Structures are given as structure tokens and as C-alpha cells.
Short mmCIF file of C-alpha atoms in Angstrom, two decimals:
data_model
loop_
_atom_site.label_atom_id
_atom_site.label_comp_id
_atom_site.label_asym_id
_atom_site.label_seq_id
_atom_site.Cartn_x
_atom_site.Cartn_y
_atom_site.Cartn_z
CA UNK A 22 144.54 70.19 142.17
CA UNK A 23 146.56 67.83 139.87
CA UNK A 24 145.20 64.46 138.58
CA UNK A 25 146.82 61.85 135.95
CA UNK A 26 145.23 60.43 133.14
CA UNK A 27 146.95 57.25 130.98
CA UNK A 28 145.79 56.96 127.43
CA UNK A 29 144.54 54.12 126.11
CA UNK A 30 145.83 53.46 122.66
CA UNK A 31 142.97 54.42 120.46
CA UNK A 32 142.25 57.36 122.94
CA UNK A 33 146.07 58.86 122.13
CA UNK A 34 145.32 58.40 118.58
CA UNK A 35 141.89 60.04 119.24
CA UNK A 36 143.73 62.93 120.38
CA UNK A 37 146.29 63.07 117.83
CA UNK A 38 143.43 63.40 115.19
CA UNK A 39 141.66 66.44 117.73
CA UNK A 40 144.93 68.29 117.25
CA UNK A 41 145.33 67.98 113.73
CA UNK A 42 142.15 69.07 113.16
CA UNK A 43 141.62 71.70 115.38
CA UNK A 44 144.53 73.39 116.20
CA UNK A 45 145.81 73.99 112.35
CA UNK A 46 143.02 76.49 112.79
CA UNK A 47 143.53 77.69 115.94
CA UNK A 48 139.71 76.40 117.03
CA UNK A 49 139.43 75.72 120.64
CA UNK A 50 138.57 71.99 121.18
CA UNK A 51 137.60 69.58 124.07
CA UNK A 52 137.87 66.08 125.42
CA UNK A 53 135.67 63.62 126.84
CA UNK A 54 136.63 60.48 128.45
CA UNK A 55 135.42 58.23 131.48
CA UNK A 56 136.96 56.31 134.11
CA UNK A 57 136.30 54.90 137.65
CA UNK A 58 134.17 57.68 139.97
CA UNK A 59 135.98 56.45 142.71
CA UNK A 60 139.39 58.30 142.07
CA UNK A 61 137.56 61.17 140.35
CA UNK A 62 135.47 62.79 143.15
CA UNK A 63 136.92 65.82 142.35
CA UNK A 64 137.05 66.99 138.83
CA UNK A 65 138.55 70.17 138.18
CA UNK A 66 142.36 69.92 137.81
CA UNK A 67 145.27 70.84 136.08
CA UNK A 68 145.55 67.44 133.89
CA UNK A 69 148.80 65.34 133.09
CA UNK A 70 148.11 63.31 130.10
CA UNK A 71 150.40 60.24 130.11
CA UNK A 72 150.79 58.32 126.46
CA UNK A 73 152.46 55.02 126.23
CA UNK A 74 155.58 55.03 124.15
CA UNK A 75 157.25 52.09 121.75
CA UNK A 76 159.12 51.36 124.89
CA UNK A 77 155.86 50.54 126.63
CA UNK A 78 156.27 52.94 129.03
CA UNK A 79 153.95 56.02 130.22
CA UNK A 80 154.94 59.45 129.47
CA UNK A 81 153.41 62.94 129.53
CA UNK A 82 152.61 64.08 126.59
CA UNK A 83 150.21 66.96 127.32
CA UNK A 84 148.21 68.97 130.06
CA UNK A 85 144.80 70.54 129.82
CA UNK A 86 142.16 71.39 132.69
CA UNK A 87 139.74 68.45 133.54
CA UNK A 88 135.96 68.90 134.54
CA UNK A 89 134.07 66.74 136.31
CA UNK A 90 130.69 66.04 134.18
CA UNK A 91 127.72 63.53 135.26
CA UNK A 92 128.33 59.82 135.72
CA UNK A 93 128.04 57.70 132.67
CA UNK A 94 127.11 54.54 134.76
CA UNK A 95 126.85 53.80 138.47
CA UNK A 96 130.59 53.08 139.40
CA UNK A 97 131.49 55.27 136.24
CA UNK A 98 132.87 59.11 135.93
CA UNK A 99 132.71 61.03 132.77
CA UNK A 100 135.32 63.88 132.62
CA UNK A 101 135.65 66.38 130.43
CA UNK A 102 138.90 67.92 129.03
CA UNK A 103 139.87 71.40 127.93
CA UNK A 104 142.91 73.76 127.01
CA UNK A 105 144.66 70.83 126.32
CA UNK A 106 148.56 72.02 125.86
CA UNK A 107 151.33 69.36 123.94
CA UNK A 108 154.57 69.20 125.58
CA UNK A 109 157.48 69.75 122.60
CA UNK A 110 159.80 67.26 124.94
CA UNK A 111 157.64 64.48 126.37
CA UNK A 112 158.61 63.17 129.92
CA UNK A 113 159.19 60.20 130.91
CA UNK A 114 155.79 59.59 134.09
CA UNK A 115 158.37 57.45 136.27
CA UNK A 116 160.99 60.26 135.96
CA UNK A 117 158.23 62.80 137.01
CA UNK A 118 157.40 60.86 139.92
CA UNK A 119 160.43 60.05 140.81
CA UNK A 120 161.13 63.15 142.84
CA UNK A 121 158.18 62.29 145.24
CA UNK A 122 159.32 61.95 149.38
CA UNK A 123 158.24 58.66 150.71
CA UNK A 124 155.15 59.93 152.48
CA UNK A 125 153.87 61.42 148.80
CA UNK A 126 154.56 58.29 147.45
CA UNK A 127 152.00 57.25 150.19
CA UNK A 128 149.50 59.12 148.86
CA UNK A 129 150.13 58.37 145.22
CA UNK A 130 147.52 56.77 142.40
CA UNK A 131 148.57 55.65 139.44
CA UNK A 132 145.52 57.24 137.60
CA UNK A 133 143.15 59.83 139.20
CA UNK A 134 143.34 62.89 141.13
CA UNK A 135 146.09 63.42 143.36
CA UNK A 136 146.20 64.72 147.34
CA UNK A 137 146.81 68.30 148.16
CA UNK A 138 150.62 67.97 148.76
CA UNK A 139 151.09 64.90 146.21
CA UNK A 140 149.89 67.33 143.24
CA UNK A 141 151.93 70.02 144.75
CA UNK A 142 154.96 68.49 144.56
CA UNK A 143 153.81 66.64 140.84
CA UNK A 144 153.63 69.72 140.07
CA UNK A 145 156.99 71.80 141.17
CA UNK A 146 158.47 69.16 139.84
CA UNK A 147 157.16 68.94 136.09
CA UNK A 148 157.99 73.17 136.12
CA UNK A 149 161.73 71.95 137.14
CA UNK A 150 161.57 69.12 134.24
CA UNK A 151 159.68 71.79 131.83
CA UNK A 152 160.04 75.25 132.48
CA UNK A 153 158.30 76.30 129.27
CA UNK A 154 155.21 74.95 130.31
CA UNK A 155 155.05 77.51 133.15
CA UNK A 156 152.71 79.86 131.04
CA UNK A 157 150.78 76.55 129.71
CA UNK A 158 150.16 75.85 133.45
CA UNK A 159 149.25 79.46 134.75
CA UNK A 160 147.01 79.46 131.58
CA UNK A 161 144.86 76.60 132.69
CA UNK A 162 144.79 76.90 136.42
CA UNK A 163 143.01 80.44 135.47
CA UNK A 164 140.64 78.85 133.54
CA UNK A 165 137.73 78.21 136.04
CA UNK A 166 134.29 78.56 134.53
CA UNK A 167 131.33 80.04 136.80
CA UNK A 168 128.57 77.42 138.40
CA UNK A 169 125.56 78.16 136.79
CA UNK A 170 122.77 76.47 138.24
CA UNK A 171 119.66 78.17 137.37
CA UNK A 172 116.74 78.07 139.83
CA UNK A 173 117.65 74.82 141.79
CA UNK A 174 116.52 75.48 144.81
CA UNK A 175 119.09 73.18 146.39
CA UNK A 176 121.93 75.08 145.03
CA UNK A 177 120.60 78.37 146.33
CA UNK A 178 121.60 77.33 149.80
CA UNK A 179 125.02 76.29 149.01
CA UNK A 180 125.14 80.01 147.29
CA UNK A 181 124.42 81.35 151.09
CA UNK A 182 126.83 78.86 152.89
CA UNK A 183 129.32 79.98 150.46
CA UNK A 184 128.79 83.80 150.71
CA UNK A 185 128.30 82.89 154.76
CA UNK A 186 132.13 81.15 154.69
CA UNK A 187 133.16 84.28 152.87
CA UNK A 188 131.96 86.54 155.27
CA UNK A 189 133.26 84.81 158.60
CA UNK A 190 136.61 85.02 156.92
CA UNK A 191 136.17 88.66 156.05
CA UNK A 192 134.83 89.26 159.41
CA UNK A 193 138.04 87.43 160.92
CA UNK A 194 140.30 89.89 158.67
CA UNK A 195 141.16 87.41 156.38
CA UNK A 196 141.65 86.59 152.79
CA UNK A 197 141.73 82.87 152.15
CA UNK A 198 142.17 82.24 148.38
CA UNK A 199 141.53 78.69 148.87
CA UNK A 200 137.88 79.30 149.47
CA UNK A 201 137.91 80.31 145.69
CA UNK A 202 139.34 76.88 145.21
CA UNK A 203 136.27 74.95 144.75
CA UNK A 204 134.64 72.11 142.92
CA UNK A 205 130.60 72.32 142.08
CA UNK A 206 128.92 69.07 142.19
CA UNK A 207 128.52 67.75 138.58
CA UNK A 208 125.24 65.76 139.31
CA UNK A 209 122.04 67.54 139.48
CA UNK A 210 120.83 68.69 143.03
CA UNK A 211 117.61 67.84 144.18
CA UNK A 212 115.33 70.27 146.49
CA UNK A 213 114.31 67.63 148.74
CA UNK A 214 117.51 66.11 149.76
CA UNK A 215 120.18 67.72 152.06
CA UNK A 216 122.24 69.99 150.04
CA UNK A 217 126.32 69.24 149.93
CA UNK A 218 128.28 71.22 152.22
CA UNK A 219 130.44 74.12 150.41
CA UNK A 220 133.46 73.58 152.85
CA UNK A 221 133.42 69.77 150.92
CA UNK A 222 133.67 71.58 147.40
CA UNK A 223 136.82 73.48 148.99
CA UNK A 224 140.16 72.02 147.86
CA UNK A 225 140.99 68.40 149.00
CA UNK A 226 138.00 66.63 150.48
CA UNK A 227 138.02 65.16 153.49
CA UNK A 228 136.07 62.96 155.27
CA UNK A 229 132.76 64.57 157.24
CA UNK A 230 133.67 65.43 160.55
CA UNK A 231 137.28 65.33 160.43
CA UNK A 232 139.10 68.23 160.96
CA UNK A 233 142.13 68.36 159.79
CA UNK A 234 144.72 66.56 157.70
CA UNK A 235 147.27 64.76 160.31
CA UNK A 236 150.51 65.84 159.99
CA UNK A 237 153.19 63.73 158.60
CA UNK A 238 155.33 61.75 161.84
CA UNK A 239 159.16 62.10 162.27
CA UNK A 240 160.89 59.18 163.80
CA UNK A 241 161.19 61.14 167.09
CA UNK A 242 157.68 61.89 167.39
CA UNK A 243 155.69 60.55 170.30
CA UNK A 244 153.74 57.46 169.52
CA UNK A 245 151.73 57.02 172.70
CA UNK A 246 148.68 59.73 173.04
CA UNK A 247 145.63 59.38 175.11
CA UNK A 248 142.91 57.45 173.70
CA UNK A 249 140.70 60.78 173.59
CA UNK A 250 143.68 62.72 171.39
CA UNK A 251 144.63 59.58 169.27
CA UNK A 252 142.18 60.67 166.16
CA UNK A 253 143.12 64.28 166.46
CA UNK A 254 146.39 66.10 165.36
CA UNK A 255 148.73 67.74 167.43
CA UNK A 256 148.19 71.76 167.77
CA UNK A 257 150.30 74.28 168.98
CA UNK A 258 147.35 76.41 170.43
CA UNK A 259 145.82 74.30 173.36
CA UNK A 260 142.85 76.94 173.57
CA UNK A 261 142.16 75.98 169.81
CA UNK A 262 141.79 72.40 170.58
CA UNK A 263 139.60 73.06 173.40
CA UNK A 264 137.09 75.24 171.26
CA UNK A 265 137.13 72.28 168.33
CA UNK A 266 136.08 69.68 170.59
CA UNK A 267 133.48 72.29 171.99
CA UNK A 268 132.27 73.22 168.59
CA UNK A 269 132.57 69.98 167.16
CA UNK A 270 129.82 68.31 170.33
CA UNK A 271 127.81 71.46 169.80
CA UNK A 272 127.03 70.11 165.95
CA UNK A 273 127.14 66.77 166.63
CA UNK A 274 124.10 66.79 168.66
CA UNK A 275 122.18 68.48 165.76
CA UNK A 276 123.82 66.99 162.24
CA UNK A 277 126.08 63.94 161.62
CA UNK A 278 127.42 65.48 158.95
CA UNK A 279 129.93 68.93 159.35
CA UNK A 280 132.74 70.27 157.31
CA UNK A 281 135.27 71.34 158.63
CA UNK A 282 138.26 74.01 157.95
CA UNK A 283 140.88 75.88 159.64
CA UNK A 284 143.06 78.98 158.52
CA UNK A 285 145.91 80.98 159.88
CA UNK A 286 147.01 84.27 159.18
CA UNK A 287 149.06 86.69 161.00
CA UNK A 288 149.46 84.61 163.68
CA UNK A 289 145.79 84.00 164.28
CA UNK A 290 143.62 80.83 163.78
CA UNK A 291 140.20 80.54 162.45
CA UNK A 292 137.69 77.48 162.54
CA UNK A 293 134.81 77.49 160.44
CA UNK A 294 132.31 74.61 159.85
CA UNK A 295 129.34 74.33 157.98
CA UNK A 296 126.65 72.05 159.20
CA UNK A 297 122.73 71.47 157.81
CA UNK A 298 120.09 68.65 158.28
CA UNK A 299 116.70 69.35 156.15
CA UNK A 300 116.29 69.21 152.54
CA UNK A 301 116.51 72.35 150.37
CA UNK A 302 112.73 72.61 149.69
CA UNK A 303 112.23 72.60 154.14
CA UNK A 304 115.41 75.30 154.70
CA UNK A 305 114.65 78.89 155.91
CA UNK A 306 117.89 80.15 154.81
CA UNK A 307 121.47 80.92 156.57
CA UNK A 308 122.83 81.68 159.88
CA UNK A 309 126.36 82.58 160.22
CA UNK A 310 127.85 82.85 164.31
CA UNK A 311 130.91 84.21 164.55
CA UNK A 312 132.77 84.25 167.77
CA UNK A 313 135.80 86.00 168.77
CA UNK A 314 137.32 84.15 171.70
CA UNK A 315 140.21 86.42 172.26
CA UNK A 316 137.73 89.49 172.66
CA UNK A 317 134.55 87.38 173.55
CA UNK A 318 132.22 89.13 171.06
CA UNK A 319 129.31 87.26 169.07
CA UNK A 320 127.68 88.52 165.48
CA UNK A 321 125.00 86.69 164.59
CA UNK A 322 124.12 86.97 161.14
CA UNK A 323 120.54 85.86 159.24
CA UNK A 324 120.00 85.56 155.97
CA UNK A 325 117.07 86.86 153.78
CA UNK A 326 116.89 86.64 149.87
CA UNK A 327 115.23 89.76 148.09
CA UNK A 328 112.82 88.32 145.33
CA UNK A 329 114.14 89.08 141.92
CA UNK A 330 111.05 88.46 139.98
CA UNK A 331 109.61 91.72 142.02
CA UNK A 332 112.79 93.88 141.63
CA UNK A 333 115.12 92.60 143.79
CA UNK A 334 112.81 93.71 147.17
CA UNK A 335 111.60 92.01 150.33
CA UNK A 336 108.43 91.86 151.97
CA UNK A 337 107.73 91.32 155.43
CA UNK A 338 104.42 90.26 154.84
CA UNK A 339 104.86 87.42 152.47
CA UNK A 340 107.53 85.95 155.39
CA UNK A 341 105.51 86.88 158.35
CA UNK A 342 105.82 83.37 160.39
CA UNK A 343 108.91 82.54 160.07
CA UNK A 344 109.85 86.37 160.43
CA UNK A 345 108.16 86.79 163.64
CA UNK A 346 110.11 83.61 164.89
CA UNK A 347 112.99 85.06 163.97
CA UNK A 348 112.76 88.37 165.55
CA UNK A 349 111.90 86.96 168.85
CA UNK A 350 114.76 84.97 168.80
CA UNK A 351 117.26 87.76 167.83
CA UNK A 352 115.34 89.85 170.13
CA UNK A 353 115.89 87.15 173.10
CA UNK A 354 119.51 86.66 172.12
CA UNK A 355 120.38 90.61 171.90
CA UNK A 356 118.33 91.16 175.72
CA UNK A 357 120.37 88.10 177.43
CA UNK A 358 124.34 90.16 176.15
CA UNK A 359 122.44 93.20 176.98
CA UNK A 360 122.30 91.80 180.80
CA UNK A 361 125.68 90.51 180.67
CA UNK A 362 127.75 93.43 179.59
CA UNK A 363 129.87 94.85 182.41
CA UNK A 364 131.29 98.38 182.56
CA UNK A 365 134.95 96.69 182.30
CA UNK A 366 134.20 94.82 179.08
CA UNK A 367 135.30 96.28 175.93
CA UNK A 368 133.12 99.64 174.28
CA UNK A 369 131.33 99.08 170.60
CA UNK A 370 129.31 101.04 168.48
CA UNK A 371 126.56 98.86 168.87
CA UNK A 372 126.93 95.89 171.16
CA UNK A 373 123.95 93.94 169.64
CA UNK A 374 124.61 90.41 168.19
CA UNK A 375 122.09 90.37 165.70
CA UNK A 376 121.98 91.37 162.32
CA UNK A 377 120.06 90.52 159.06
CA UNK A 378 121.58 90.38 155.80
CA UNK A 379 119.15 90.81 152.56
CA UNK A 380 120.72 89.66 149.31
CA UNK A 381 120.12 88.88 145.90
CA UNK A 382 119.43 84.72 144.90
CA UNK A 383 122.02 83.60 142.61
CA UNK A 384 122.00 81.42 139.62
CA UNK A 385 125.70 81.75 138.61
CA UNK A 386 128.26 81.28 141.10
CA UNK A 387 131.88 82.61 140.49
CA UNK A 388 135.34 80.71 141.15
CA UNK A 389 136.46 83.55 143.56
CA UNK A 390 136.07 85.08 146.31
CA UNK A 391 133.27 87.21 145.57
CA UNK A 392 130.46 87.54 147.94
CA UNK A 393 127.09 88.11 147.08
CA UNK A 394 125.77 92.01 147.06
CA UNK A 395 123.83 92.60 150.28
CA UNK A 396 122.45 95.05 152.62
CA UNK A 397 123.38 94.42 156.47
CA UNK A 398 120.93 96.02 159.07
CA UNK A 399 120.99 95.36 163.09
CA UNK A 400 117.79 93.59 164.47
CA UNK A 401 116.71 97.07 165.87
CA UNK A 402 117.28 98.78 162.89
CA UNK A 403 115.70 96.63 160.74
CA UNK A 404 112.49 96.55 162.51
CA UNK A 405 112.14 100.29 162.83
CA UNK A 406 112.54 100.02 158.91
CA UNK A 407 109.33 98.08 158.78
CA UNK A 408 107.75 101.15 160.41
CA UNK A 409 108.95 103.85 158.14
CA UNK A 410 107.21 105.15 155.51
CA UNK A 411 109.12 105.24 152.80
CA UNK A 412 109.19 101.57 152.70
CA UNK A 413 105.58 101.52 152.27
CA UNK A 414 105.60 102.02 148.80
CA UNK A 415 104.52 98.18 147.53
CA UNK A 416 101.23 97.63 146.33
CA UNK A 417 98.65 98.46 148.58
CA UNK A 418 100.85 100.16 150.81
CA UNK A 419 102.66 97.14 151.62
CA UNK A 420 106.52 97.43 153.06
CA UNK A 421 109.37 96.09 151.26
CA UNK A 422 112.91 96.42 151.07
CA UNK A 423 114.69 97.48 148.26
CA UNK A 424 117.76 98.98 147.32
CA UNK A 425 115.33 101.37 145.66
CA UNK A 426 114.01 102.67 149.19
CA UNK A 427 116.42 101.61 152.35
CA UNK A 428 117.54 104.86 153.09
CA UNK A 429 120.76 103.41 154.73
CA UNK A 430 122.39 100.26 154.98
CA UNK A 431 125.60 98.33 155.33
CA UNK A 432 127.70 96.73 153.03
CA UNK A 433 129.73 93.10 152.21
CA UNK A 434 132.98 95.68 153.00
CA UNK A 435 132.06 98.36 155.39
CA UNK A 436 129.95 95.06 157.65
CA UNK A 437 132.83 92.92 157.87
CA UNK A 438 135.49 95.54 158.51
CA UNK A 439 132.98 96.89 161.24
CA UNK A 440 133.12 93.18 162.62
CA UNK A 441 137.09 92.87 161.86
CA UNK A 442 138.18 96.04 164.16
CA UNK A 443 135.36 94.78 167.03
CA UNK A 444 133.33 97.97 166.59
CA UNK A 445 130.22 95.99 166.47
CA UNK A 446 129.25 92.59 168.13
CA UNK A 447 128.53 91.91 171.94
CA UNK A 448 130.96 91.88 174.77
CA UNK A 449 131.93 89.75 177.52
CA UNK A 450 129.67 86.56 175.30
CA UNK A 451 129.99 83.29 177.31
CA UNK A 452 130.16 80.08 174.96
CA UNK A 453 127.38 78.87 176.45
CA UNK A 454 125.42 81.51 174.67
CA UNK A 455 126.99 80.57 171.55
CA UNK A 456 126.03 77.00 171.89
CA UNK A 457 122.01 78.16 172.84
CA UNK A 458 122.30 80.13 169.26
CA UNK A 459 123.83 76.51 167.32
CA UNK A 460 120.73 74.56 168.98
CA UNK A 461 118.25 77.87 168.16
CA UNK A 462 119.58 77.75 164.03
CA UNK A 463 118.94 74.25 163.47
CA UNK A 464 115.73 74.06 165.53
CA UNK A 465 114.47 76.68 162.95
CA UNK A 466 115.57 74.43 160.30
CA UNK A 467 118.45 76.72 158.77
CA UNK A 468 121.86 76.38 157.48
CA UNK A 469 124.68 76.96 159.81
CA UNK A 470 127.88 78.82 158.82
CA UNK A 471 129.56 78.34 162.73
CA UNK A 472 133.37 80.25 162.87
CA UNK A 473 135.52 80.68 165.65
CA UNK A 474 138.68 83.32 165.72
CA UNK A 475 141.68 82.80 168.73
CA UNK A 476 144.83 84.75 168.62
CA UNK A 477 146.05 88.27 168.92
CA UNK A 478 145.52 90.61 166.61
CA UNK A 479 147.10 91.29 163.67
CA UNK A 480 149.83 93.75 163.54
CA UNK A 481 149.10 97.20 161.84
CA UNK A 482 151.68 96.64 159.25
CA UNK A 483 150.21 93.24 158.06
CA UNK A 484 146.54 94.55 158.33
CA UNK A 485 147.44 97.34 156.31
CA UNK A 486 149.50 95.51 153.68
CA UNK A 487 146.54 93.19 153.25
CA UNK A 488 144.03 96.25 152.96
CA UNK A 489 146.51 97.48 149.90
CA UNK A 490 146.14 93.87 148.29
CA UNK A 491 142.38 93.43 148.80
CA UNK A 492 141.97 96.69 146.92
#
């Protein structure tokens, strides 16, 4: 993301007098300034610094990456400022600008951060002006720290709806690098509030509960939709709009606040939202449904955190209530595609929705597209675990899992690529199953990672090409 900043006079000289004394010995040196929260509710960008000249007039001067820090005062934003770069020729803001279409123009501020396509085009356009700041530029787009939030509970369950958001995109064969486009909330997160959504942290913010960014109108476009369309944009893919408006009620019953995102690649379309209702300190963790409309398979995925302060293991015991909920809800859901699996539908490995995924609780969270290190059992195999003996090596005999003493398990990669080529996950799933599991997750109080994947499948060549690059 870009975002513009113009100097005040004793804030250019202020900067002047950083320089001098920093960078004649090469010491790395920061920023701090504040402005109006309302055009900074995003903070991390690549930052134009704009000093005014003795012709009164606003030119860049520098760039540097900006961080959003904690408000200063209630309609105040401070921000702070790193790898700040000097520009040998200055340029001129209004020439910079100049180059904008109309409809960026639209979307323009004078100081703040800019729209997706706004800062895209600020930004082709300053490499054009300034090609030696090309390096400058890759330099400080790369420079993303980790979010390290400690043990905020809070924060732990936007570390699952994360590594959930990851996985439905793994599981739909995907890469999306904008997912490691992300902004943490600067303010501190409280455990017994609603945690923020991550797909809100994910590149340009939008509104809650709208879907998409309309698209820009040509003079022969249309004007005159239906009243029901007239909020929506225009998709190719009829079948996608259908399942949106589906999804979209689904949610809306439960939550009146979902984000929303959509990706294509290879000629397919995936819709993910993310969707919770309880504070942190009521939450009982993650679900992740992921439906496959073309092949009309469900996963079901449920999260479970191994407790670090015992060795990274998980006991049954200690989560016995909610567990046995749990279980007799995956058990339900895996009996009712077990009845409705015909011999024509399509053959898997194992045709059971459910699954349980037991993973690590995070205090640092990365600015990629790592997912968190997990083990991925069925619901059937995961209870015969609980029965085996070489899990009953906690004190007193007591069962745990562990990657200590799981004899087998599945993977982030070998899961998702399992999920990917449809060798696990029912067949022949109605939606209206899908919509019993939506109402099920938020009636046990948990987070909600909720995807849905339409469109053929990918050609060999372009699934293997993107095999080579994920390696």
C-alpha cells in the first residue's frame, strides 16, 4: 500500500537534522509523527514524503516504510517511520499525480493512505519519474516486521483465522500472496471483546459485509439493474453469485459482521469469509468449511491448540466438555454424507468430512504465508488415538497428543494437497448440509473460516508450474 505524508516546516527540518546525524554513520534511524486516524486506518506502507519548496509547492523528497503505532488522542494516529530513503532529484507531488486516470483521481487524498489501484498507479508512476529508486522501493516493501503479540488471548484467534484462510486457499490449490499482505492492529486487543477479522487486516479494507470492490463503469455500461443486484457488482460466473448471496444469508443470520474476499486462479474462483460473534476469553477455537461446488465435496476442519507450557501436547481430559460436543457433532455430520453417498458419485480415500487439526499457539505472527505447524487427523482416527496406548504416557496414565507420541499424522502440505486433488472430503454434499455446519460452528461459539471453490480444474501444466514455485 502507498500513503502520502506533507511535512510541516519544522518536521522537514526535523528530518534534515535525523539525516545528518544518523546517516554520516550509517546508524539506522526512525520517525515518529501523528496525524488524523481517519485517513490512517491502515499503517504499513511504502511512504512518499512530500516537502514544501521556496516555490511553496509540495514535492517528494523521500520514501521510507510507515507503521501504524497506538493513537496519541481520540481522533489522533501516531505513525511511525522507517528506512527512510532521500531522493537525489526531488519531484515535483502535482507532476507525480498528474498521471492519475480520472477515476484514481476519484479516489485520491491529499494526505493519507491511498486505495489499492490509486497507490498502484502512484506508484508505477514515481518508478517511471525515478528509476533509481527501484531498489529503494523493493528494499522497503520487504521490510515487514513479524506481529508479536505475546499471550493475548484475543490475538490467538486471529492466529487460527489466519492459518484457517491459509489453509482454504491451500486446500483450493492456490497461492494468494496477498494474504501475506496484512496489517496487525496497532491498539492492544482485549480478551473480552470480539476479536478483528484477519480478512480486514488483508490489503485494502473494506467495509464489513461487502464483497467486493465495484468495478469502474464505461459510458456504455448498463445503468438500470434490479433493485436486488444494484449493491452488488457484475460477475461473469452466475453460479458464483448465486453461492455469495447463499453464503452471505447463511452468516448473516449468525454475525453482523463478515469479511469478505474472493480470488481467481487458473480459471477458478474462490470465496472465503471469516465471520465470529463472542469475545476471545468465550471462543472454543476455529472451524474452517470448505466446499467444492464443482465436485460437491465438504472438509470440515476443527481446531485444537497443543499446550506449550506442557510440551507442546494435548489432553483430552482437560477439554472433555467441549470435546465430547464436538465429537458428536463431527460424528452426526460424517453419518448424514455417509447416507448420502451414491455409487455414481465420485471415489475418495476417505469420504469423511471431518477432521481435527492440533497446532502450536503463537505469539509471533509472520508477514507471509506461513501456516502454523500442525498435525491433521480424521474424526475416526483421532478417536481411536485416544484409545491407544502409546498415548497414555501423561501423568497418571493420562492420554495426550504430542508430536512426541502420534505415531502418524498429516501435515499443513500433504492435508491440503490431499484436499486439493479431492482424495479426501465427502461426495455428492448438498448446501444445505453446509449451511447446518455454519449454524452448528457458531452455536458452539467458534470462529468461522467459511470458503467456497467453483470452476474447473486447473490444467496440469499450471498445477505443476505452481508446485515448482511453491517449492
Amino acid at each position: 500500500m502507498v500513503a502520502i505524508i506533507k511535512c510541516r516546516e519544522d518536521e522537514d527540518e526535523y528530518l534534515k537534522f535525523l539525516e545528518e546525524l544518523h546517516q554520516s554513520r550509517r546508524h539506522d534511524w526512525e520517525w515518529s509523527f501523528t496525524r488524523g486516524r481517519a485517513l490512517w486506518a491502515k499503517g504499513r506502507h511504502l511512504l512518499l514524503i512530500a516537502s514544501i519548496g521556496v516555490d511553496g509547492r509540495f514535492a517528494v523528497t523521500r520514501v521510507g516504510k510507515s507503521v501504524r503505532r497506538r493513537g496519541a488522542r481520540d481522533q489522533d494516529q501516531q505513525l511511525r517511520v522507517t528506512h527512510v530513503r532521500r531522493l537525489s532529484r526531488r519531484i515535483p507531488l502535482a507532476e507525480l499525480l498528474d498521471g492519475l486516470t480520472a477515476a484514481q483521481r476519484r479516489h485520491l487524498v491529499e494526505e493519507g493512505h491511498q486505495s489499492k489501484g490509486t497507490g498502484e498507479a502512484i506508484r508505477a508512476r514515481l518508478l517511471r519519474l525515478r528509476p533509481e529508486l527501484t531498489e529503494a522501493v523493493q528494499l522497503i516493501e520487504g521490510a515487514i516486521d513479524s506481529w508479536d503479540f505475546g499471550e493475548s488471548r484475543s490475538a490467538q484467534e486471529v492466529a487460527l483465522q489466519r492459518d484457517a484462510t491459509l489453509g482454504v486457499a491451500r486446500m483450493a490449490g492456490m497461492q494468494a500472496p496477498q494474504l501475506a499482505e496484512w496489517d496487525p492492529p496497532a491498539e492492544e486487543l482485549y480478551d473480552d471483546t470480539v476479536p478483528p477479522l484477519f480478512l480486514d487486516m488483508v490489503g485494502a479494507a473494506r467495509h464489513p459485509d461487502q464483497l467486493f470492490d465495484p468495478p469502474e463503469q464505461s459510458p456504455g455500461d448498463p445503468s438500470d439493474r434490479s433493485d436486488m443486484m444494484s449493491n452488488q457488482p457484475a460477475l461473469e460466473d452466475h453460479l458464483i453469485m448465486h453461492d455469495t448471496r447463499v453464503m452471505h444469508g447463511w452468516l448473516s443470520e449468525e454475525t453482523s459482521h463478515v469479511a469478505w474476499r474472493k480470488f481467481r486462479e487458473h480459471g477458478r474462483t474462490l470465496l472465503v469469509a471469516n465471520a465470529n460473534r463472542i469475545p476471545a476469553e468465550h471462543a472454543l477455537g476455529c472451524d474452517i468449511i470448505f466446499y467444492n461446488v464443482t465436485r460437491h465435496s465438504l472438509v470440515l476442519v476443527q481446531y485444537k491448540k497443543l499446550n506449550a507450557a506442557r510440551g507442546g501436547f494435548y489432553y483430552p481430559d482437560s477439554d472433555r466438555k467441549n470435546l465430547t460436543k464436538e465429537l458428536l457433532r463431527m460424528r452426526s455430520l460424517d453419518r448424514y454424507a455417509a447416507r448420502y453417498t451414491g455409487p455414481a458419485d465420485e471415489q475418495r480415500l476417505d469420504p469423511s468430512p471431518s477432521w481435527i487439526k492440533l497446532c502450536h499457539p503463537r505469539s509471533v505472527l509472520p508477514h507471509t504465508t506461513e501456516m502454523i505447524h500442525g498435525m491433521y487427523f480424521s474424526r475416526r482416527q483421532f478417536e481411536s488415538l485416544r484409545d491407544d496406548a502409546r498415548l497414555k504416557d501423561g501423568r497418571g496414565g493420562a492420554v495426550r497428543f504430542g508430536y512426541k507420541n502420534v505415531p502418524t499424522y498429516l501435515d499443513n502440505t500433504l492435508f491440503t494437497r490431499l484436499v486439493e486433488t479431492g482424495q479426501i472430503g465427502t461426495t455428492g454434499t448438498s448446501t444445505d448440509l453446509v449451511r447446518q455446519q455454519v449454524i452448528r460452528s457458531f452455536r458452539g461459539q467458534r470462529n468461522l473460516v467459511l470458503a467456497t471453490l467453483s470452476g474447473e480444474e486447473a490444467p496440469q501444466a499450471a498445477r505443476n508450474a505452481q508446485r515448482r514455485q511453491a517449492r
